[in-house]
Short mmCIF file of C-alpha atoms in Angstrom, two decimals:
data_model
loop_
_atom_site.label_atom_id
_atom_site.label_comp_id
_atom_site.label_asym_id
_atom_site.label_seq_id
_atom_site.Cartn_x
_atom_site.Cartn_y
_atom_site.Cartn_z
CA UNK F 194 99.73 -47.82 29.44
CA UNK F 195 96.40 -47.31 27.71
CA UNK F 196 96.16 -43.91 26.02
CA UNK F 197 92.78 -43.22 24.48
CA UNK F 198 92.19 -41.61 21.12
CA UNK F 199 88.94 -40.96 19.31
CA UNK F 200 88.82 -44.18 17.30
CA UNK F 201 88.50 -46.35 20.44
CA UNK F 202 85.33 -48.46 20.41
CA UNK F 203 82.90 -47.75 23.24
CA UNK F 204 80.93 -50.55 24.88
CA UNK F 205 77.20 -50.34 24.22
CA UNK F 206 75.38 -49.51 27.46
CA UNK F 207 71.66 -49.28 28.02
CA UNK F 208 71.71 -48.33 31.71
CA UNK F 209 71.52 -44.67 32.73
CA UNK F 210 74.37 -43.36 34.85
CA UNK F 211 74.71 -40.14 36.83
CA UNK F 212 77.39 -38.87 39.13
CA UNK F 213 80.09 -36.38 39.95
CA UNK F 214 83.49 -35.91 38.39
CA UNK F 215 86.03 -33.34 39.46
CA UNK F 216 89.01 -31.91 37.66
CA UNK F 217 92.10 -31.31 39.73
CA UNK F 218 95.48 -29.96 38.81
CA UNK F 219 97.80 -27.19 39.72
CA UNK F 220 96.58 -23.66 39.04
CA UNK F 221 96.15 -22.81 35.34
CA UNK F 222 96.13 -26.43 34.10
CA UNK F 223 93.05 -25.82 31.94
CA UNK F 224 90.36 -27.16 34.31
CA UNK F 225 87.80 -24.37 33.85
CA UNK F 226 88.24 -24.26 30.06
CA UNK F 227 87.67 -28.01 29.94
CA UNK F 228 84.52 -27.73 32.09
CA UNK F 229 83.14 -25.07 29.74
CA UNK F 230 83.99 -27.16 26.65
CA UNK F 231 82.22 -30.26 28.03
CA UNK F 232 79.12 -28.36 29.14
CA UNK F 233 79.10 -26.36 25.90
CA UNK F 234 78.56 -23.03 27.63
CA UNK F 235 80.53 -20.72 29.86
CA UNK F 236 79.88 -21.82 33.46
CA UNK F 237 83.39 -21.59 34.97
CA UNK F 238 85.42 -18.43 34.65
CA UNK F 239 88.68 -18.78 32.77
CA UNK F 240 91.78 -16.65 32.94
CA UNK F 241 95.41 -17.16 32.16
CA UNK F 242 96.22 -16.26 35.77
CA UNK F 243 96.50 -19.00 38.41
CA UNK F 244 93.93 -19.00 41.24
CA UNK F 245 90.98 -17.70 39.25
CA UNK F 246 88.48 -20.30 40.42
CA UNK F 247 87.40 -19.88 44.01
CA UNK F 248 84.00 -21.55 44.03
CA UNK F 249 83.13 -25.14 43.35
CA UNK F 250 81.34 -24.53 40.05
CA UNK F 251 79.35 -27.48 38.83
CA UNK F 252 78.83 -27.83 35.11
CA UNK F 253 76.21 -30.37 34.06
CA UNK F 254 76.61 -32.48 30.90
CA UNK F 255 73.31 -34.02 29.74
CA UNK F 256 73.43 -37.13 27.53
CA UNK F 257 70.76 -39.71 26.62
CA UNK F 258 72.63 -42.37 28.62
CA UNK F 259 74.05 -40.27 31.43
CA UNK F 260 74.30 -37.08 33.40
CA UNK F 261 77.81 -36.01 34.25
CA UNK F 262 78.12 -33.33 36.93
CA UNK F 263 81.48 -31.59 36.82
CA UNK F 264 82.84 -30.07 39.98
CA UNK F 265 85.51 -27.50 39.23
CA UNK F 266 87.81 -26.98 42.20
CA UNK F 267 90.43 -24.31 42.83
CA UNK F 268 93.96 -25.40 41.90
CA UNK F 269 95.69 -27.30 44.68
CA UNK F 270 98.90 -25.55 45.71
CA UNK F 271 101.22 -25.01 48.69
CA UNK F 272 99.27 -22.36 50.61
CA UNK F 273 100.80 -19.06 51.70
CA UNK F 274 97.68 -17.34 53.07
CA UNK F 275 94.56 -18.32 55.01
CA UNK F 276 92.63 -18.05 51.71
CA UNK F 277 95.11 -20.54 50.20
CA UNK F 278 94.52 -23.00 53.05
CA UNK F 279 90.74 -22.70 52.71
CA UNK F 280 90.98 -23.32 48.96
CA UNK F 281 93.04 -26.48 49.55
CA UNK F 282 90.49 -27.72 52.10
CA UNK F 283 87.74 -27.27 49.48
CA UNK F 284 89.74 -29.41 47.05
CA UNK F 285 90.28 -32.30 49.49
CA UNK F 286 86.65 -32.29 50.61
CA UNK F 287 85.54 -32.42 46.98
CA UNK F 288 87.85 -35.36 46.19
CA UNK F 289 86.29 -37.38 48.98
CA UNK F 290 82.78 -36.90 47.58
CA UNK F 291 83.08 -37.49 43.81
CA UNK F 292 82.77 -40.65 41.70
CA UNK F 293 85.79 -40.01 39.46
CA UNK F 294 88.76 -37.62 39.52
CA UNK F 295 90.32 -36.15 36.38
CA UNK F 296 93.89 -34.91 36.91
CA UNK F 297 94.68 -32.16 34.36
CA UNK F 298 98.30 -31.87 33.25
CA UNK F 299 99.16 -29.38 30.49
CA UNK F 300 100.93 -30.94 27.48
CA UNK F 301 103.21 -27.93 27.09
CA UNK F 302 104.73 -28.02 30.60
CA UNK F 303 107.02 -30.67 32.03
CA UNK F 304 105.75 -32.44 35.15
CA UNK F 305 106.88 -30.33 38.09
CA UNK F 306 106.89 -30.47 41.90
CA UNK F 307 103.34 -29.05 41.95
CA UNK F 308 102.06 -31.97 39.86
CA UNK F 309 103.89 -34.51 42.02
CA UNK F 310 102.44 -32.89 45.15
CA UNK F 311 98.91 -33.47 43.77
CA UNK F 312 99.67 -36.98 42.40
CA UNK F 313 100.96 -37.99 45.84
CA UNK F 314 97.70 -36.82 47.43
CA UNK F 315 95.74 -38.71 44.76
CA UNK F 316 97.73 -41.89 45.44
CA UNK F 317 96.28 -41.83 48.97
CA UNK F 318 92.71 -41.87 47.64
CA UNK F 319 92.33 -45.58 46.93
CA UNK F 320 88.68 -46.10 45.99
CA UNK F 321 88.03 -43.32 43.48
CA UNK F 322 89.04 -44.02 39.84
CA UNK F 323 91.49 -41.45 38.46
CA UNK F 324 91.87 -40.34 34.83
CA UNK F 325 94.93 -38.41 33.64
CA UNK F 326 93.82 -35.68 31.23
CA UNK F 327 96.61 -34.16 29.15
CA UNK F 328 95.31 -30.66 28.34
CA UNK F 329 96.39 -28.02 25.79
CA UNK F 330 97.55 -30.63 23.25
CA UNK F 331 97.11 -28.00 20.51
CA UNK F 332 100.27 -26.30 21.84
CA UNK F 333 102.72 -29.19 21.24
CA UNK F 334 103.85 -31.55 18.47
CA UNK F 335 103.27 -35.31 18.57
CA UNK F 336 106.79 -36.10 19.87
CA UNK F 337 106.42 -33.77 22.89
CA UNK F 338 102.94 -35.18 23.53
CA UNK F 339 104.23 -38.78 23.49
CA UNK F 340 106.97 -37.86 25.97
CA UNK F 341 104.42 -36.24 28.29
CA UNK F 342 102.13 -39.30 28.15
CA UNK F 343 105.03 -41.61 29.08
CA UNK F 344 106.10 -39.30 31.94
CA UNK F 345 102.54 -39.25 33.35
CA UNK F 346 102.28 -43.04 33.19
CA UNK F 347 105.69 -43.34 34.86
CA UNK F 348 104.71 -40.94 37.68
CA UNK F 349 101.70 -43.04 38.72
CA UNK F 350 103.78 -46.24 38.69
CA UNK F 351 106.37 -44.62 40.97
CA UNK F 352 103.60 -43.60 43.38
CA UNK F 353 102.00 -47.04 43.34
CA UNK F 354 98.66 -46.42 41.61
CA UNK F 355 97.23 -46.80 38.11
CA UNK F 356 95.28 -44.41 35.91
CA UNK F 357 91.88 -45.74 34.78
CA UNK F 358 92.59 -43.89 31.49
CA UNK F 359 95.08 -41.41 30.04
CA UNK F 360 93.39 -39.01 27.60
CA UNK F 361 94.99 -36.21 25.55
CA UNK F 362 92.53 -33.34 24.88
CA UNK F 363 92.42 -29.81 23.54
CA UNK F 364 89.44 -27.91 24.95
CA UNK F 365 90.24 -24.90 22.78
CA UNK F 366 90.45 -27.00 19.60
CA UNK F 367 87.54 -29.25 20.74
CA UNK F 368 89.73 -32.32 20.19
CA UNK F 369 88.74 -35.47 22.07
CA UNK F 370 86.44 -33.57 24.46
CA UNK F 371 83.52 -35.88 23.58
CA UNK F 372 85.77 -38.89 24.01
CA UNK F 373 86.65 -37.69 27.51
CA UNK F 374 82.93 -37.63 28.37
CA UNK F 375 82.58 -41.16 26.89
CA UNK F 376 85.34 -42.39 29.20
CA UNK F 377 84.06 -40.63 32.33
CA UNK F 378 80.49 -41.95 32.00
CA UNK F 379 81.21 -45.71 32.57
CA UNK F 380 82.96 -44.77 35.83
CA UNK F 381 79.74 -43.21 37.23
CA UNK F 382 77.21 -45.19 39.28
CA UNK F 383 73.92 -46.34 37.76
CA UNK F 384 71.40 -43.66 38.64
CA UNK F 385 68.55 -41.59 37.22
CA UNK F 386 69.37 -37.95 36.37
CA UNK F 387 70.14 -35.83 39.43
CA UNK F 388 69.33 -32.44 37.85
CA UNK F 389 66.48 -31.32 35.56
CA UNK F 390 67.16 -31.44 31.80
CA UNK F 391 68.42 -28.05 30.67
CA UNK F 392 70.19 -27.09 33.90
CA UNK F 393 73.85 -26.30 33.15
CA UNK F 394 75.05 -25.46 36.65
CA UNK F 395 73.68 -25.38 40.20
CA UNK F 396 75.67 -22.29 41.15
CA UNK F 397 73.36 -19.55 42.42
CA UNK F 398 73.01 -16.90 39.72
CA UNK F 399 74.44 -14.22 42.03
CA UNK F 400 77.67 -16.20 42.45
CA UNK F 401 78.02 -16.64 38.69
CA UNK F 402 77.33 -12.94 38.09
CA UNK F 403 79.99 -12.02 40.68
CA UNK F 404 82.46 -14.36 38.96
CA UNK F 405 81.81 -12.77 35.55
CA UNK F 406 82.41 -9.29 37.01
CA UNK F 407 85.62 -10.52 38.66
CA UNK F 408 86.83 -12.04 35.41
CA UNK F 409 86.25 -8.72 33.62
CA UNK F 410 87.93 -6.79 36.48
CA UNK F 411 91.02 -9.03 36.20
CA UNK F 412 91.27 -8.46 32.46
CA UNK F 413 93.58 -5.44 32.39
CA UNK F 414 95.20 -5.72 35.83
CA UNK F 415 96.28 -9.35 36.10
CA UNK F 416 99.94 -8.54 36.59
CA UNK F 417 99.28 -5.92 39.25
CA UNK F 418 96.41 -7.47 41.24
CA UNK F 419 96.15 -11.19 40.40
CA UNK F 420 94.54 -12.33 43.66
CA UNK F 421 93.51 -9.09 45.35
CA UNK F 422 90.07 -8.82 43.77
CA UNK F 423 86.84 -10.21 45.24
CA UNK F 424 83.32 -9.35 44.04
CA UNK F 425 80.09 -9.49 46.03
CA UNK F 426 76.70 -8.96 44.38
CA UNK F 427 74.68 -7.00 46.94
CA UNK F 428 71.34 -7.30 45.14
CA UNK F 429 69.67 -8.35 41.90
CA UNK F 430 66.16 -6.96 41.45
CA UNK F 431 63.83 -6.60 38.46
CA UNK F 432 63.22 -2.87 37.80
CA UNK F 433 59.66 -1.98 38.78
CA UNK F 434 57.19 -0.31 36.41
CA UNK F 435 58.74 -1.87 33.30
CA UNK F 436 56.50 -3.22 30.52
CA UNK F 437 56.51 -7.05 30.37
CA UNK F 438 58.20 -7.05 26.95
CA UNK F 439 61.01 -4.70 28.14
CA UNK F 440 62.25 -6.05 31.47
CA UNK F 441 65.40 -4.71 33.14
CA UNK F 442 67.39 -6.29 35.94
CA UNK F 443 69.19 -3.96 38.36
CA UNK F 444 72.42 -5.47 39.71
CA UNK F 445 74.41 -3.73 42.44
CA UNK F 446 77.86 -5.17 43.08
CA UNK F 447 80.98 -4.24 45.06
CA UNK F 448 84.48 -4.95 43.80
CA UNK F 449 86.77 -5.39 46.83
CA UNK F 450 90.51 -4.84 46.82
CA UNK F 451 92.99 -5.11 49.69
CA UNK F 452 94.61 -1.65 49.80
CA UNK F 453 93.57 1.93 49.07
CA UNK F 454 96.51 2.23 46.61
CA UNK F 455 94.86 -0.45 44.42
CA UNK F 456 91.69 1.58 43.98
CA UNK F 457 93.13 3.76 41.22
CA UNK F 458 94.35 0.68 39.33
CA UNK F 459 90.83 -0.80 39.15
CA UNK F 460 89.02 2.49 38.47
CA UNK F 461 91.59 3.74 35.91
CA UNK F 462 92.09 7.32 34.68
CA UNK F 463 88.75 9.19 34.83
CA UNK F 464 86.97 5.91 35.66
CA UNK F 465 87.76 4.48 32.21
CA UNK F 466 88.83 1.01 33.36
CA UNK F 467 85.86 0.47 35.69
CA UNK F 468 83.55 1.53 32.86
CA UNK F 469 85.15 -1.09 30.59
CA UNK F 470 84.73 -3.73 33.32
CA UNK F 471 81.03 -2.80 33.48
CA UNK F 472 80.53 -3.00 29.71
CA UNK F 473 82.43 -6.29 29.33
CA UNK F 474 80.76 -8.06 32.26
CA UNK F 475 77.28 -6.73 31.45
CA UNK F 476 77.39 -8.41 28.02
CA UNK F 477 78.35 -11.74 29.61
CA UNK F 478 75.71 -11.39 32.35
CA UNK F 479 72.97 -10.59 29.83
CA UNK F 480 73.97 -13.67 27.79
CA UNK F 481 73.90 -15.80 30.95
CA UNK F 482 70.56 -14.54 32.31
CA UNK F 483 68.85 -13.82 28.99
CA UNK F 484 67.63 -10.39 30.07
CA UNK F 485 68.81 -6.74 29.75
CA UNK F 486 70.82 -5.61 32.79
CA UNK F 487 71.65 -2.32 34.49
CA UNK F 488 74.95 -2.87 36.32
CA UNK F 489 76.00 -0.60 39.19
CA UNK F 490 79.63 -1.20 40.27
CA UNK F 491 81.48 0.24 43.28
CA UNK F 492 85.10 -0.32 44.32
CA UNK F 493 85.72 -0.80 48.06
CA UNK F 494 88.74 -1.58 50.23
CA UNK F 495 88.65 -4.67 52.50
CA UNK F 496 92.06 -4.45 54.16
CA UNK F 497 94.20 -7.60 53.67
CA UNK F 498 91.04 -9.69 53.18
CA UNK F 499 92.94 -12.82 52.05
CA UNK F 500 94.49 -13.18 55.52
CA UNK F 501 91.55 -12.13 57.68
CA UNK F 502 89.03 -14.85 58.70
CA UNK F 503 86.22 -12.33 59.30
CA UNK F 504 86.66 -10.67 55.91
CA UNK F 505 86.93 -14.06 54.18
CA UNK F 506 83.57 -15.08 55.66
CA UNK F 507 82.00 -11.79 54.61
CA UNK F 508 83.27 -12.28 51.06
CA UNK F 509 81.89 -15.83 50.92
CA UNK F 510 84.93 -18.02 51.59
#
């Protein structure tokens, strides 16, 4: 079993490589946080609730010798709704199209049935190299970490495949994140850069704005409405008649919930919670777009949207 730590020597390479890597793992394994740490900016939304990521967010890591495009998939899980099935389909399609797969397993949680379910699926993908990434190492001591590394190595042997690498990382503590990039790069094909220098993601801005609003909307209501919130940005338009040095972007967005009874939870007493959602997400959106924003939020009911194909399409799934 080869476990990599920062002191490992890297082979000198002069060729330029570019390609796609995706992080998989059960919900809440630290995939989005890791994507953000590698890219160095917030491109994937993070939350301590499972099932936060619904879009394939690509984060782009630019290096002199390589361009690593990270595809962040929803967590693979046993689906209970039509939305769940669609999310799983997205994951499998992504796996078939990338150059390397990183399987994220949290250091502070024993390997469970969910992890084995994913590892079994990975065992069936023969050609693509697979790296085991042990996340959240800042939460455990060295003995617990060693036990987790051995268990992960053992799991692949039982399923008849081998990890290209096993890497412990802490995205929050920035430990070994650069090393992870060093290990992913040699597994990419030789290629010129696929995206312009400076691009950090190819997600349309409207999708990213919607995700930031949804993250803020989840903030106080995670326990009550973990999956019932969807956000659609209806329009983003520069305000007319503004001087060039004082631009303003008008954003109109709808926050959808599944039942009328949930409306009060999102809006809060006297609209206080919705106002906080607006303030929190506006700051993030302005940082993302680099321009002042006027944000207009409305809460609407889309009855049982997670189970309704027509509503799912309307909400972008």
